[in-house]
Structures are given as C-alpha cells and as structure tokens.
Amino acid sequence: MGVNTLLRTTIGTLELKNPVTVASGTFGCGREFAQFFDLSILGAVSVKGITLEPRKGNPPPRLHETPMGLLNSIGLQNPGVEHFIREEIPFLRRYDTKIIANINGNTIEEYRELSSILNREDVDAIELNVSCPNVKEGGMVFGTDKEMLRRAVRAVRSVVTKCLIVKLSPNVTSIADMARICQEEGADAISLVNTFSGMAIDVQSGRPVFHLVGAGMSGPAIKPLALKKVYDVYQAVEVPILGMGGISSGDDAVEFLLAGSSAIAVGTAMFSNPLLPVEILRYLKSFTRAKKMGVEHITGLAHRGGFS
Amino acid sequence: MQCVTSKILSVCDLGEEYYRIILERPENMVFSPGQFVSVMDQNSPDLLRRPFSVASQTQREILLLIKEVGKMTKRLRKSSPGDCLSVMGPLGKGFDTSGQNKALLIGGGVGIAPLLGLSQELDAQGRDYLCLLGFRDECEPAKLFKKTNLRIHRETKEPGFVTDLLKEVLQEGVEVFACGPLPMLKAVRSMCMEAGVPSQLSLEEKMACGIGACIGCAVPVKNNSGTVYKKVCSDGPVFRGEELAWE
Ligand SMILES: Cc1cc2nc3c(=O)[nH]c(=O)nc-3n(C[C@H](O)[C@H](O)[C@H](O)COP(=O)(O)OP(=O)(O)OC[C@H]3O[C@@H](n4cnc5c(N)ncnc54)[C@H](O)[C@@H]3O)c2cc1C
Ligand SMILES: Cc1cc2nc3c(=O)[nH]c(=O)nc-3n(C[C@H](O)[C@H](O)[C@H](O)COP(=O)(O)O)c2cc1C
Ligand code: FES
C-alpha cells in the first residue's frame, strides 16, 4: 500500500486524505498559519466558531497560562456567518483541504437557522459546538443537559444533509451517554473534547482572573483526560470520532488514534509550534509505513489488543 | 513572517532588573520600530512563547531589552552565547513614522524597548525628537539611548511620574509615541487628547498565538457602532490614542 492509502480515513460521510486536522478556534480561518505551511497538507480545517450574527467576544483578559495548559475566555468573537461565507470559504477553497464549519448558538432556533444556511454553502461538514464554556447563554448547556443536547442535534440534523459532527463537552458525568444521544439523533460523527471548565484567581487582587470566572482549559495538561474520554466514547458508539485535547507530538496523535479516533485535531500546541501539523503528518507517514498498517486499522486498536 | 532558530550572541546585565540579549538576525527578518518577536527557549517547560519588542537591529543582529519578571525572562538571563532560541517574527504593526512634526517619545520601565529602535529611525530621518524615559529607580537601560535629546525621570529621586515631564513639553504641533505600564499609557493618552496632539501607543496584552489566530489578546477600540475588540498582536501592538475605547 502507498503512503497515501495508509493515511486515508473517514469521519462519517467525510473522506479525508489524512487524519491531521486543526481544532476550531486555534487556527482562525487558516490565513495566519498559511504563512507557515501549505494548508493543503491538512486533512481538514475546523474554522473558528461561527454565529448567525457577529459576536463581540469577552472583555480582556482572555488568556491565562497554567503549567502546560491554557485557560481561555474568548467568548466566540467572530464577524458572523455572512462574513464567513463571503470571505473565508473562498479563501479556504484555494487549498485542497476539507472545510468543517463550527457552529454556535444561544437557542435551538439559532442553531437550526445557522446550520441550514451553511448546509447550502460550500463547506464539507458542520460541527455543532454544544460545548463552549465561555458564553453566558446557550453554549455549554446544550452539551451538558441530555434533553437539550437531544433537541439541538435533532433540530440541526433535520436541516443538515452534509456530514454532521457534534462536538462534545468533557464537563459531564458520562460523556458516553452524551455520545449515544448524538448517535441516536443521527449525527455522522463526534468530535471531542472541547475545553475543560477551569479557573484561575489572581492572588494580588484576590479575585478571579476572568470576568466570567470560569474559562476553558486546553493544552498538553488535559491530554490524558481527553484521551480517556475518547476511549470511553469509542466503546459506547459506532459513529467515528474526531479526537483532540492537548495533542503536541506525533506519538500523542497515534495515542488518540489507538484510543478510537478516526482523525485527530491539533490545537493549543500549535501556538508555540506553528509547524506541528506538518511534523505530525510526517510522523504518521513513517509510523504507518513502519507498522505496515493504515490509519483506519490503527483507529481503536488499543481496544483490540494493540499491535501484535 | 517566519519561525526559525536563532543563536544568542551575548547576554549582558543592565542593572538588577534589566538585561539585553543580542541575537543573530535571521536572514530576511526585517523589523520596523515597534514590531516584535515571540520567542521560546529550547526545552522550555512553558507552553507558550513570550513576546518581546525588537529594541534595535543591525545587518547581523537584533537586540532585545528584557526585564526579569518571571519564568522565561529568568531563564533567558541565564542563557549563554551559542544557545539557541526559536524566534517567530516579524510580528505586529509598528509605529507610523511618516509624520514630520517633532516627536515626543515617552517610555516607562521596560516599555522603553521599542522606543530605542524608533529613536534610531528618527535619527536616520533627521526628524526632531525628544525622549522622556521614566524608571522607578534603576535607569541603566537608558544608556542605550543617545544622550542628546534625552531626559530621564527616576521616581525614587524625584516625586511624580514621567508624565510630569511630558506636561512640561507637550504643545500643539508635536506627535507623541509611548510605551510603558498601562496607567502611564492611559495618562499619556488623555493628556494628548486634551492638548489635541496625536499619539501612538504600544500596548501589551497576554498572548497565545501572537499571529492573530486565537483572538486572545483583545483591546477595545471605537467604531461607529460602539466598541469592537481588536488584536494587540496583529492589529497592534501600536494603536492611535484616539481610537482606543478605554474608560
Ligand atoms: C508586544 C509585546 C512586547 C513586549 N516587549 C517586551 C520587551 O521588549 N521587553 C520585556 O522585558 N518585556 C516585553 N513584553 C512583556 C513580556 O512579554 C513579558 O514580560 C514576558 O512574557 C514574561 O514572561 P515570563 O515567563 O518571564 O513571566 P511569567 O512567569 O509568565 O509571568 C510573570 C509575570 O509577568 C506577567 N506577564 C506575563 N506575560 C506578560 C505579558 N505579555 N505582558 C505583561 N505582563 C506579562 C504575568 O502576569 C506575571 O505577573 C512585551 C509584551 C508584549 C505583549
Ligand atoms: C483560544 C481557543 C479558542 C477556541 N475556540 C473554539 C471554538 O470557537 N469552537 C470550538 O468548538 N472549540 C473551540 N476551542 C476548543 C478547541 O477546538 C479544542 O477542542 C480544545 O482546545 C482542546 O484541544 P487542544 O488542547 O489541542 O487545544 C477553542 C480553544 C482555544 C484554546
Ligand atoms: S495572541 Fe492570538 S490573536 Fe493575538
């Protein structure tokens, strides 16, 4: 088998030439990173979270570094779906990579309207983000309340014919239960994890660092937690998984595949190493060749006795 | 913009708090005054890079003026010639030096860093300027500046702040450039707005990507419908005083 066939994978109805994608919100719409590498090497790009109307975002501070982790409270700042359609889709279409539109809303109605708009546009998949911890309304409630999640997925599924990925929050008692609900409601794939809910307190002022108190934790510090969530979800559902959370090396990416991911997303770790997706892709090429095994066979192998 | 490895040529203390690092200038990395790099040392235990203004550059070298405040600034101080740093740059939009009027450069503490390169650029243009540099106590880094057209204010020696020097010389027909702690920048901005003098302020905000992708380094800026958040790393770090929507 050629290298290219070894790397091929699918998430639901979305066929990817390789499993390396980038996580929503860490990559903008690709323009900045395009200065460092050719976006066509990526299997897919999940763009910064989109809303129906422009969002102003949260007041600063929005970032706080922790040991090998990052707390963020961006608040979904984005110029709205119209701008995305007019400016960003044509930009990304210049590259040979799939476009995943990450959608966000405050109400079921908003999710439905936004997804039906994007379903008519030239994107390859819709990623329903029900797990943003950084907005006051909506956001994470859809990802942490079973009934709300069911209603959100059902509403969006009823208007989306493209590949529908639901992005789950790790801030739940049983992520497997949430994944089952997504599968029952017809999601094509599941992406996980979004950020863990966390906080920091400024010891000088004695007050929380962030205005909304809580913030989303990402980066290498969450990797073992995220990996376990992927492992658990793989056992619970049939639908494929787009795995992420703290991936910062080729070995991390392989771990996520072994735990059950059909593809992986790189996020926070790209901030210090913008070429990380290129390095991970190179690593996966040699890894699959050395193991004489394609990505599709490596996916979930930790559940089946590993390489032997 | 590039992300490359660069060698440290020298590290030199400038008093207790400050030091300077001279790096090999990566080929084709050219900075205008006010632009910055984000760096990471090898085997860094930190997740994120750290932003530093390019204080000045020559054909072969770039100079960083650094204040030791925490983890990476402590490690960098202990680095030796020959050690390598990963350098991303040039980042941000620097000062607009197309004006003709006399320039007043106001710096507080390590905020004097981007003003060094600016003063060198103004020298090259032959434009008239005056530097007003404020320090709490130690003022070793001011030695990097030309002694002509320089005034230094030390809080431990004289009561008040560097903005008191500005008060003395602020008049119509000048342009102000400033970098320093937030309270200083806010004071400079309101003095300039009152005097009807244009100002360019170089801001700091916590950064993650440093290139405009994560929208983490927000600063409120006025627009026709109220305020919007712009990115310090890529829309700035230099902003016009008038456009900022600070209370
Ligand atoms: C555009 C820009 C240009 C800068 N230019 C210079 C320069 O020329 N010379 C220089 O010495 N410093 C400069 N800084 C500030 C410098 O980035 C911080 O001092 C540095 O990140 C601290 O890293 P650390 O690991 O030593 O500190 P940490 O251990 O991370 O933190 C120590 C303390 O420093 C504070 N801090 C951390 N990051 C920043 C930041 N980005 N801005 C302000 N405070 C921070 C923390 O809140 C904490 O109180 C600049 C910052 C920006 C945004
Ligand atoms: C600055 C920042 C912004 C983010 N914005 C979004 C977003 O808009 N939509 C979304 O679904 N996830 C968002 N995320 C979550 C990431 O896509 C990802 O799920 C999470 O960061 C875990 O991966 P990582 O540790 O590799 O970054 C954001 C994360 C960060 C750090
Ligand atoms: S630090 Fe990421 S946008 Fe400025």
XYZ file of C-alpha atoms and ligand atoms in Angstrom:
643
model
C 0.000 0.000 0.000
C 1.231 3.510 -0.802
C 1.692 6.071 1.933
C -1.360 7.930 0.718
C -3.709 4.997 1.113
C -2.253 4.267 4.551
C -3.223 7.734 5.762
C -6.716 7.840 4.322
C -9.595 7.921 6.791
C -13.244 8.868 7.045
C -15.314 10.624 9.654
C -18.896 9.801 8.825
C -19.572 10.811 5.260
C -16.432 12.920 5.156
C -13.460 11.336 3.405
C -10.086 12.699 4.470
C -6.798 12.174 2.668
C -5.109 12.075 6.058
C -6.219 12.235 9.710
C -4.493 15.517 10.609
C -6.905 18.388 11.160
C -6.814 21.571 13.216
C -9.119 22.426 16.123
C -11.725 25.154 15.934
C -10.710 28.468 17.460
C -6.993 27.765 17.471
C -6.474 28.278 13.744
C -8.702 31.212 12.820
C -9.772 30.502 9.258
C -6.257 29.497 8.307
C -4.898 32.793 6.955
C -2.329 33.260 9.709
C -0.969 29.717 9.612
C -0.884 29.759 5.814
C 2.211 31.937 6.274
C 3.965 28.922 7.794
C 2.798 25.973 5.721
C 0.613 24.957 2.801
C -2.876 24.331 4.186
C -3.375 21.667 1.503
C -1.389 19.214 3.618
C -4.238 19.128 6.160
C -6.997 16.555 6.073
C -9.429 19.261 7.191
C -9.663 22.657 8.825
C -12.234 23.299 11.532
C -12.727 27.045 11.454
C -13.187 29.482 14.332
C -16.673 29.189 15.843
C -19.342 30.869 13.709
C -22.560 32.522 14.911
C -25.539 33.907 12.993
C -24.733 37.497 13.938
C -21.311 38.989 14.671
C -20.170 38.457 18.265
C -18.106 40.986 20.158
C -16.466 38.455 22.473
C -15.490 38.806 26.119
C -13.565 41.713 27.642
C -9.884 41.039 28.356
C -8.157 39.255 29.953
C -8.980 36.289 27.751
C -5.926 34.097 28.323
C -4.101 32.627 31.271
C -1.252 30.150 31.084
C -1.025 27.267 33.561
C 1.616 24.525 33.779
C 1.446 23.107 30.223
C -2.110 24.333 29.906
C -4.067 27.326 28.728
C -7.264 28.852 30.076
C -9.194 30.878 27.521
C -12.267 33.039 27.644
C -12.612 34.336 24.094
C -16.405 34.316 24.065
C -16.820 33.311 20.423
C -15.746 36.638 18.940
C -16.428 36.336 15.212
C -17.746 38.522 12.399
C -20.827 36.343 11.769
C -21.871 33.792 9.152
C -22.317 36.262 6.295
C -18.678 37.336 6.545
C -17.591 33.706 6.783
C -19.419 32.840 3.577
C -18.202 35.890 1.687
C -14.546 35.954 2.789
C -13.417 32.727 4.365
C -14.940 29.960 2.259
C -13.379 31.321 -0.969
C -10.049 31.684 0.845
C -10.050 28.110 2.159
C -11.220 26.723 -1.180
C -7.896 27.762 -2.661
C -6.449 24.817 -0.730
C -7.005 21.103 -1.123
C -8.457 20.520 2.332
C -11.923 19.893 3.744
C -13.774 22.707 5.456
C -15.526 21.995 8.744
C -17.833 24.841 9.793
C -18.001 25.095 13.593
C -21.433 26.461 14.530
C -22.635 28.053 17.743
C -25.898 29.450 19.036
C -27.827 30.630 22.062
C -31.052 28.876 21.134
C -32.162 25.785 19.221
C -33.717 28.112 16.648
C -30.385 29.857 16.092
C -28.534 26.557 15.671
C -31.150 25.411 13.165
C -31.082 28.616 11.141
C -27.292 28.815 11.058
C -26.898 25.197 10.040
C -29.488 25.439 7.305
C -27.674 28.486 5.904
C -24.318 26.694 5.954
C -25.789 23.482 4.569
C -26.422 25.401 1.328
C -22.856 26.740 1.204
C -19.621 25.198 0.008
C -18.469 23.575 3.240
C -17.793 19.868 3.709
C -19.081 19.316 7.215
C -20.875 21.066 10.013
C -19.514 20.778 13.521
C -22.218 21.513 16.051
C -20.456 23.066 19.024
C -22.612 22.418 22.062
C -19.708 22.786 24.414
C -18.411 26.349 24.518
C -17.870 27.183 28.182
C -17.219 30.866 27.526
C -20.601 32.369 26.812
C -23.292 33.305 29.283
C -26.241 31.833 27.430
C -26.534 28.685 25.363
C -23.144 27.255 24.635
C -22.350 24.543 27.070
C -25.888 23.920 28.403
C -26.648 22.133 25.145
C -23.683 19.890 25.746
C -24.229 19.139 29.414
C -28.003 18.631 29.590
C -29.141 15.415 27.915
C -32.558 16.664 26.809
C -31.126 19.923 25.455
C -28.453 18.016 23.576
C -31.054 15.733 22.021
C -33.160 18.672 20.907
C -30.178 20.534 19.475
C -28.886 17.572 17.471
C -32.382 16.703 16.257
C -33.059 20.267 15.127
C -29.786 20.575 13.264
C -29.987 17.077 11.766
C -33.413 17.920 10.341
C -31.878 20.589 8.116
C -28.323 19.326 7.540
C -27.680 16.892 4.691
C -23.904 17.318 4.847
C -21.711 15.452 7.305
C -22.829 16.432 10.812
C -20.250 16.277 13.592
C -21.285 17.030 17.169
C -18.564 18.468 19.387
C -18.948 17.263 22.942
C -18.098 18.872 26.229
C -15.948 16.867 28.638
C -17.687 18.624 31.545
C -20.260 15.865 32.094
C -20.602 12.836 34.316
C -20.849 10.394 31.432
C -19.628 11.526 28.045
C -20.585 8.099 26.696
C -24.259 8.858 27.428
C -23.981 12.134 25.535
C -22.343 10.384 22.585
C -25.155 7.809 22.492
C -27.708 10.585 22.272
C -25.855 12.106 19.306
C -25.766 8.744 17.572
C -29.467 8.137 18.203
C -30.289 11.522 16.715
C -28.367 10.761 13.560
C -25.026 12.534 13.986
C -22.450 11.296 11.471
C -19.509 11.755 13.809
C -18.478 13.074 17.193
C -15.618 15.383 17.981
C -14.126 15.570 21.436
C -13.003 17.074 23.612
C -13.807 20.716 23.860
C -12.126 22.552 26.725
C -12.464 21.534 30.365
C -14.075 24.049 32.675
C -11.447 25.674 34.873
C -10.484 28.932 36.532
C -7.638 30.973 37.988
C -7.554 33.524 40.798
C -5.231 36.499 40.962
C -3.643 36.337 44.395
C -2.826 40.061 44.458
C -6.376 41.260 43.770
C -7.936 38.186 45.378
C -10.425 37.977 42.502
C -10.955 35.515 39.652
C -8.751 36.291 36.644
C -11.652 36.067 34.186
C -14.802 38.222 34.212
C -16.970 35.149 33.688
C -14.982 33.345 36.433
C -14.823 30.043 34.547
C -12.725 29.539 31.425
C -11.875 26.714 29.033
C -8.781 24.662 29.714
C -6.773 23.210 26.817
C -3.234 22.147 26.005
C -0.935 19.230 26.918
C -2.109 19.357 30.559
C -5.522 17.930 29.518
C -4.229 15.237 27.180
C -4.610 12.198 29.467
C -8.120 13.329 30.426
C -9.121 13.870 26.817
C -7.650 10.533 25.751
C -9.778 8.687 28.308
C -12.911 10.440 27.057
C -12.137 9.315 23.522
C -11.534 5.774 24.739
C -14.873 5.761 26.590
C -16.844 7.183 23.676
C -15.319 4.675 21.256
C -16.711 1.872 23.400
C -20.129 3.488 23.593
C -20.902 4.315 19.968
C -20.371 3.209 16.382
C -20.030 6.648 14.829
C -16.473 7.790 14.132
C -14.565 10.131 16.414
C -12.523 13.219 15.665
C -10.225 13.212 18.686
C -8.437 16.140 20.270
C -7.214 17.622 23.532
C -3.599 18.561 24.170
C -2.017 16.807 21.207
C 1.538 18.095 20.893
C 3.503 15.344 19.151
C 3.258 12.531 16.661
C 3.038 9.998 19.470
C 0.142 11.917 21.028
C -1.663 11.728 17.696
C -1.084 7.968 17.496
C -2.415 7.559 21.037
C -5.641 9.299 20.045
C -5.983 7.038 17.005
C -5.380 3.944 19.126
C -7.964 5.132 21.664
C -10.551 5.272 18.921
C -10.170 8.448 16.868
C -10.564 8.180 13.119
C -8.918 11.574 12.779
C -7.262 13.985 15.176
C -7.171 17.747 15.641
C -4.213 19.794 16.764
C -4.978 22.940 18.761
C -3.241 24.837 21.530
C 0.168 23.231 20.944
C 0.361 24.991 17.561
C 0.686 28.337 19.320
C 4.267 27.576 20.246
C 4.995 25.375 17.233
C 3.060 26.524 14.163
C 4.583 23.704 12.107
C 3.242 20.979 14.407
C 0.594 19.711 11.941
C 3.338 19.238 9.332
C 5.518 17.363 11.821
C 2.655 15.140 12.969
C 1.744 14.291 9.398
C 5.345 13.370 8.639
C 5.448 11.217 11.774
C 2.217 9.420 10.861
C 3.571 8.687 7.391
C 6.587 6.910 8.785
C 4.643 5.317 11.639
C 2.032 3.734 9.367
C 4.730 2.592 6.989
C 6.789 1.039 9.790
C 3.732 -0.723 11.232
C 2.534 -1.653 7.738
C -0.902 -0.617 8.862
C -3.219 2.139 7.715
C -4.852 4.741 9.934
C -8.235 3.056 9.548
C -6.843 -0.091 11.126
C -4.989 1.733 13.860
C -8.186 3.515 14.915
C -9.378 1.885 18.138
C -6.632 -0.723 18.164
C -5.993 -0.199 21.888
C -9.417 -1.807 22.418
C -8.443 -4.835 20.374
C -5.141 -5.863 21.896
C -2.941 -3.286 20.191
C -0.229 -4.078 17.643
C 0.667 -7.727 17.808
C 6.725 36.048 8.933
C 8.951 33.143 9.826
C 9.636 30.820 12.705
C 13.322 29.948 12.842
C 16.128 29.076 15.198
C 18.485 31.857 16.081
C 21.701 31.900 18.073
C 22.256 34.044 21.144
C 25.370 36.154 20.625
C 25.509 37.835 24.015
C 23.619 38.394 27.242
C 24.510 41.428 29.296
C 23.068 42.753 32.550
C 21.794 46.315 32.683
C 21.448 46.667 36.440
C 19.476 44.345 38.707
C 16.177 44.198 36.871
C 17.111 44.591 33.223
C 19.351 42.877 30.719
C 19.835 42.807 26.999
C 20.174 39.895 24.637
C 21.754 40.121 21.240
C 20.561 37.521 18.756
C 21.744 36.593 15.347
C 19.283 38.267 12.993
C 17.561 35.571 10.958
C 18.027 36.168 7.267
C 15.239 38.207 5.708
C 13.725 39.088 9.082
C 13.475 42.860 8.945
C 11.719 44.862 11.646
C 10.203 48.275 11.670
C 10.228 50.119 15.015
C 7.511 48.764 17.324
C 7.360 45.299 15.781
C 8.128 42.325 17.975
C 9.228 38.695 18.046
C 7.834 35.835 20.076
C 10.463 33.516 21.392
C 10.830 30.186 23.076
C 13.941 28.680 24.571
C 14.930 25.090 23.843
C 13.429 22.515 26.193
C 11.163 25.220 27.574
C 8.888 23.867 30.291
C 6.342 26.563 29.357
C 3.507 26.060 26.905
C 3.580 29.461 25.254
C 6.100 31.701 23.556
C 6.826 35.126 25.016
C 6.584 38.390 23.077
C 9.453 40.905 23.121
C 9.887 44.123 21.194
C 12.835 44.308 18.881
C 14.644 47.176 20.557
C 17.030 47.642 17.668
C 18.556 45.804 14.732
C 21.627 45.886 12.603
C 22.523 43.947 9.478
C 23.514 40.907 11.522
C 21.912 41.319 14.942
C 18.738 42.051 16.801
C 18.704 43.429 20.314
C 16.101 42.608 22.949
C 15.849 44.638 26.124
C 14.293 42.495 28.819
C 13.055 42.942 32.347
C 13.187 39.878 34.554
C 9.628 39.292 35.744
C 9.026 35.551 35.681
C 9.893 32.134 34.390
C 11.150 32.659 30.867
C 12.722 36.050 31.488
C 14.656 34.400 34.319
C 15.829 31.515 32.120
C 16.818 33.753 29.231
C 19.012 35.789 31.522
C 20.962 32.645 32.399
C 21.446 31.630 28.780
C 24.886 31.769 27.201
C 26.303 32.788 23.851
C 25.760 29.942 21.412
C 22.454 28.838 22.949
C 19.575 28.759 20.505
C 16.143 30.334 20.642
C 13.178 29.730 18.427
C 12.203 33.134 17.072
C 8.926 33.976 15.355
C 8.696 37.302 13.592
C 8.436 39.981 12.497
C 5.121 40.320 14.336
C 2.609 43.127 14.592
C 2.343 46.563 13.106
C 4.894 49.056 14.379
C 4.891 52.841 14.724
C 3.846 55.004 11.806
C 6.877 57.218 11.276
C 5.588 59.060 8.228
C 4.816 62.283 10.188
C 7.016 65.370 10.046
C 6.330 67.053 13.377
C 8.628 66.987 16.349
C 8.245 63.630 18.119
C 7.994 63.079 21.864
C 8.918 59.527 22.888
C 7.639 58.568 26.357
C 8.738 55.290 27.877
C 8.181 53.729 31.261
C 10.407 50.913 32.541
C 10.969 48.139 30.022
C 8.496 49.968 27.771
C 11.437 51.980 26.543
C 12.455 48.958 24.415
C 10.537 49.733 21.211
C 11.401 53.431 21.575
C 15.094 52.694 21.109
C 14.588 51.486 17.544
C 12.135 54.307 16.964
C 14.678 56.913 18.089
C 17.259 55.397 15.754
C 14.789 55.552 12.881
C 14.011 59.217 13.655
C 17.746 59.944 13.781
C 18.109 58.380 10.352
C 15.227 60.507 9.050
C 16.717 63.616 10.636
C 13.426 64.245 12.409
C 13.458 66.314 15.581
C 12.565 64.372 18.723
C 12.869 64.239 22.498
C 12.927 61.078 24.645
C 11.361 61.129 28.095
C 12.159 57.907 29.942
C 10.766 57.052 33.341
C 12.069 54.474 35.799
C 11.224 53.513 39.323
C 14.860 53.523 40.325
C 17.426 51.797 38.134
C 17.896 53.515 34.808
C 20.746 51.523 33.276
C 18.818 50.723 30.066
C 18.602 54.445 29.258
C 22.317 54.204 28.431
C 21.338 52.512 25.186
C 19.850 55.844 24.028
C 21.762 58.787 22.583
C 22.476 61.311 25.327
C 21.364 64.277 23.274
C 17.606 64.852 23.381
C 17.129 62.541 26.384
C 15.511 63.241 29.750
C 15.257 60.662 32.500
C 12.854 60.614 35.404
C 13.505 58.424 38.455
C 10.609 58.054 40.847
C 12.863 57.365 43.816
C 14.819 60.582 43.175
C 12.034 62.982 42.244
C 8.376 62.936 43.259
C 5.879 62.279 40.456
C 5.973 60.382 37.186
C 7.485 60.629 33.724
C 4.178 62.127 32.568
C 5.098 65.239 34.595
C 7.975 65.761 32.150
C 5.510 65.357 29.301
C 3.298 68.065 30.815
C 6.201 70.499 30.570
C 6.881 69.941 26.888
C 3.510 68.934 25.445
C 2.337 71.536 22.970
C 0.474 71.759 19.709
C 2.329 70.585 16.667
C 4.103 67.592 18.217
C 3.419 63.874 17.845
C 3.636 61.531 20.842
C 4.883 57.917 20.854
C 4.578 55.942 24.090
C 5.134 52.515 25.578
C 5.039 51.504 29.217
C 2.737 50.402 32.037
C -0.995 50.756 31.456
C -1.561 53.634 33.920
C 1.189 55.606 32.178
C -0.311 54.958 28.748
C -3.762 55.998 29.957
C -2.367 59.233 31.370
C -0.402 59.961 28.185
C -3.468 59.320 26.083
C -5.735 61.666 27.988
C -3.098 64.416 28.142
C -2.627 64.172 24.386
C -6.346 64.139 23.663
C -6.814 67.220 25.831
C -3.966 69.000 24.053
C -5.230 67.918 20.635
C -1.968 66.099 19.948
C -1.898 62.782 18.051
C -0.469 59.820 19.947
C 0.664 56.306 19.092
C 0.702 53.880 21.997
C 2.343 50.467 22.039
C 0.238 48.094 24.158
C 0.790 44.815 25.943
C -1.685 42.012 26.397
C -1.292 38.335 27.231
C -0.740 36.405 24.014
C -1.116 32.793 22.938
C -0.568 32.560 19.171
C 0.961 36.005 18.609
C -0.148 35.993 14.962
C -3.841 36.897 15.056
C -5.387 33.417 15.036
C -6.742 32.919 18.566
C -8.237 36.391 19.331
C -6.855 36.135 22.845
C -5.102 39.500 23.031
C -8.134 41.767 22.835
C -8.156 45.544 23.238
C -11.344 47.634 22.950
C -11.323 50.046 20.025
C -14.022 52.541 18.984
C -16.034 52.080 15.832
C -19.213 53.695 14.535
C -21.490 51.297 16.394
C -19.713 51.407 19.770
C -16.657 49.338 20.526
C -15.081 46.269 18.994
C -12.168 44.172 20.162
C -9.042 44.299 18.078
C -5.996 42.078 18.402
C -2.917 43.541 20.052
C -0.643 41.058 18.291
C -1.704 41.641 14.700
C -3.793 44.848 14.592
C -1.242 46.386 17.007
C 0.720 46.434 19.241
C 0.731 50.132 18.273
C -2.651 51.891 18.339
C -3.615 55.533 17.980
C -4.629 57.009 21.322
C -7.818 58.411 19.805
C -9.069 55.045 18.569
C -8.795 53.209 21.892
C -12.009 52.755 23.858
C -10.504 52.846 27.333
C -12.677 54.223 30.138
C 4.007 43.218 22.173
C 4.776 42.992 23.449
C 6.084 43.422 23.525
C 6.823 43.212 24.703
N 8.112 43.645 24.731
C 8.850 43.412 25.827
C 10.217 43.805 25.866
O 10.752 44.359 24.903
N 10.934 43.524 26.984
C 10.366 42.884 28.062
O 11.069 42.646 29.041
N 9.085 42.512 28.052
C 8.306 42.755 26.964
N 6.994 42.347 26.956
C 6.451 41.665 28.138
C 6.924 40.214 28.140
O 6.278 39.515 27.108
C 6.615 39.534 29.485
O 7.325 40.170 30.489
C 7.008 38.063 29.436
O 6.055 37.369 28.660
C 7.061 37.453 30.819
O 7.409 36.087 30.683
P 7.905 35.248 31.947
O 7.857 33.815 31.580
O 9.190 35.774 32.424
O 6.812 35.618 33.020
P 5.680 34.679 33.598
O 6.311 33.703 34.541
O 4.838 34.156 32.504
O 4.836 35.768 34.372
C 5.427 36.606 35.340
C 4.632 37.878 35.469
O 4.651 38.616 34.245
C 3.334 38.877 33.788
N 3.270 38.735 32.320
C 3.368 37.582 31.609
N 3.222 37.808 30.298
C 3.030 39.114 30.160
C 2.798 39.959 29.043
N 2.720 39.506 27.793
N 2.665 41.272 29.279
C 2.709 41.744 30.521
N 2.921 41.001 31.607
C 3.076 39.719 31.440
C 2.486 37.823 34.439
O 1.150 38.255 34.599
C 3.168 37.624 35.761
O 2.755 38.590 36.696
C 6.223 42.556 25.815
C 4.902 42.133 25.727
C 4.179 42.350 24.582
C 2.768 41.886 24.506
C -8.300 30.040 22.071
C -9.243 28.896 21.834
C -10.442 29.104 21.158
C -11.327 28.050 20.933
N -12.483 28.274 20.237
C -13.314 27.245 19.935
C -14.475 27.441 19.126
O -14.769 28.544 18.660
N -15.275 26.359 18.875
C -14.974 25.105 19.353
O -15.708 24.163 19.079
N -13.876 24.894 20.104
C -13.037 25.930 20.416
N -11.901 25.699 21.156
C -11.609 24.338 21.643
C -10.633 23.613 20.710
O -11.191 23.443 19.424
C -10.257 22.222 21.293
O -11.431 21.462 21.417
C -9.585 22.317 22.651
O -8.736 23.438 22.708
C -8.777 21.064 23.006
O -7.709 20.839 22.127
P -6.181 21.363 22.406
O -5.857 21.062 23.825
O -5.322 20.658 21.426
O -6.232 22.846 22.153
C -11.012 26.752 21.408
C -9.803 26.549 22.085
C -8.910 27.590 22.299
C -7.624 27.335 23.030
S -2.313 36.257 20.613
Fe -3.593 35.089 19.354
S -4.688 36.640 18.322
Fe -3.223 37.775 19.426
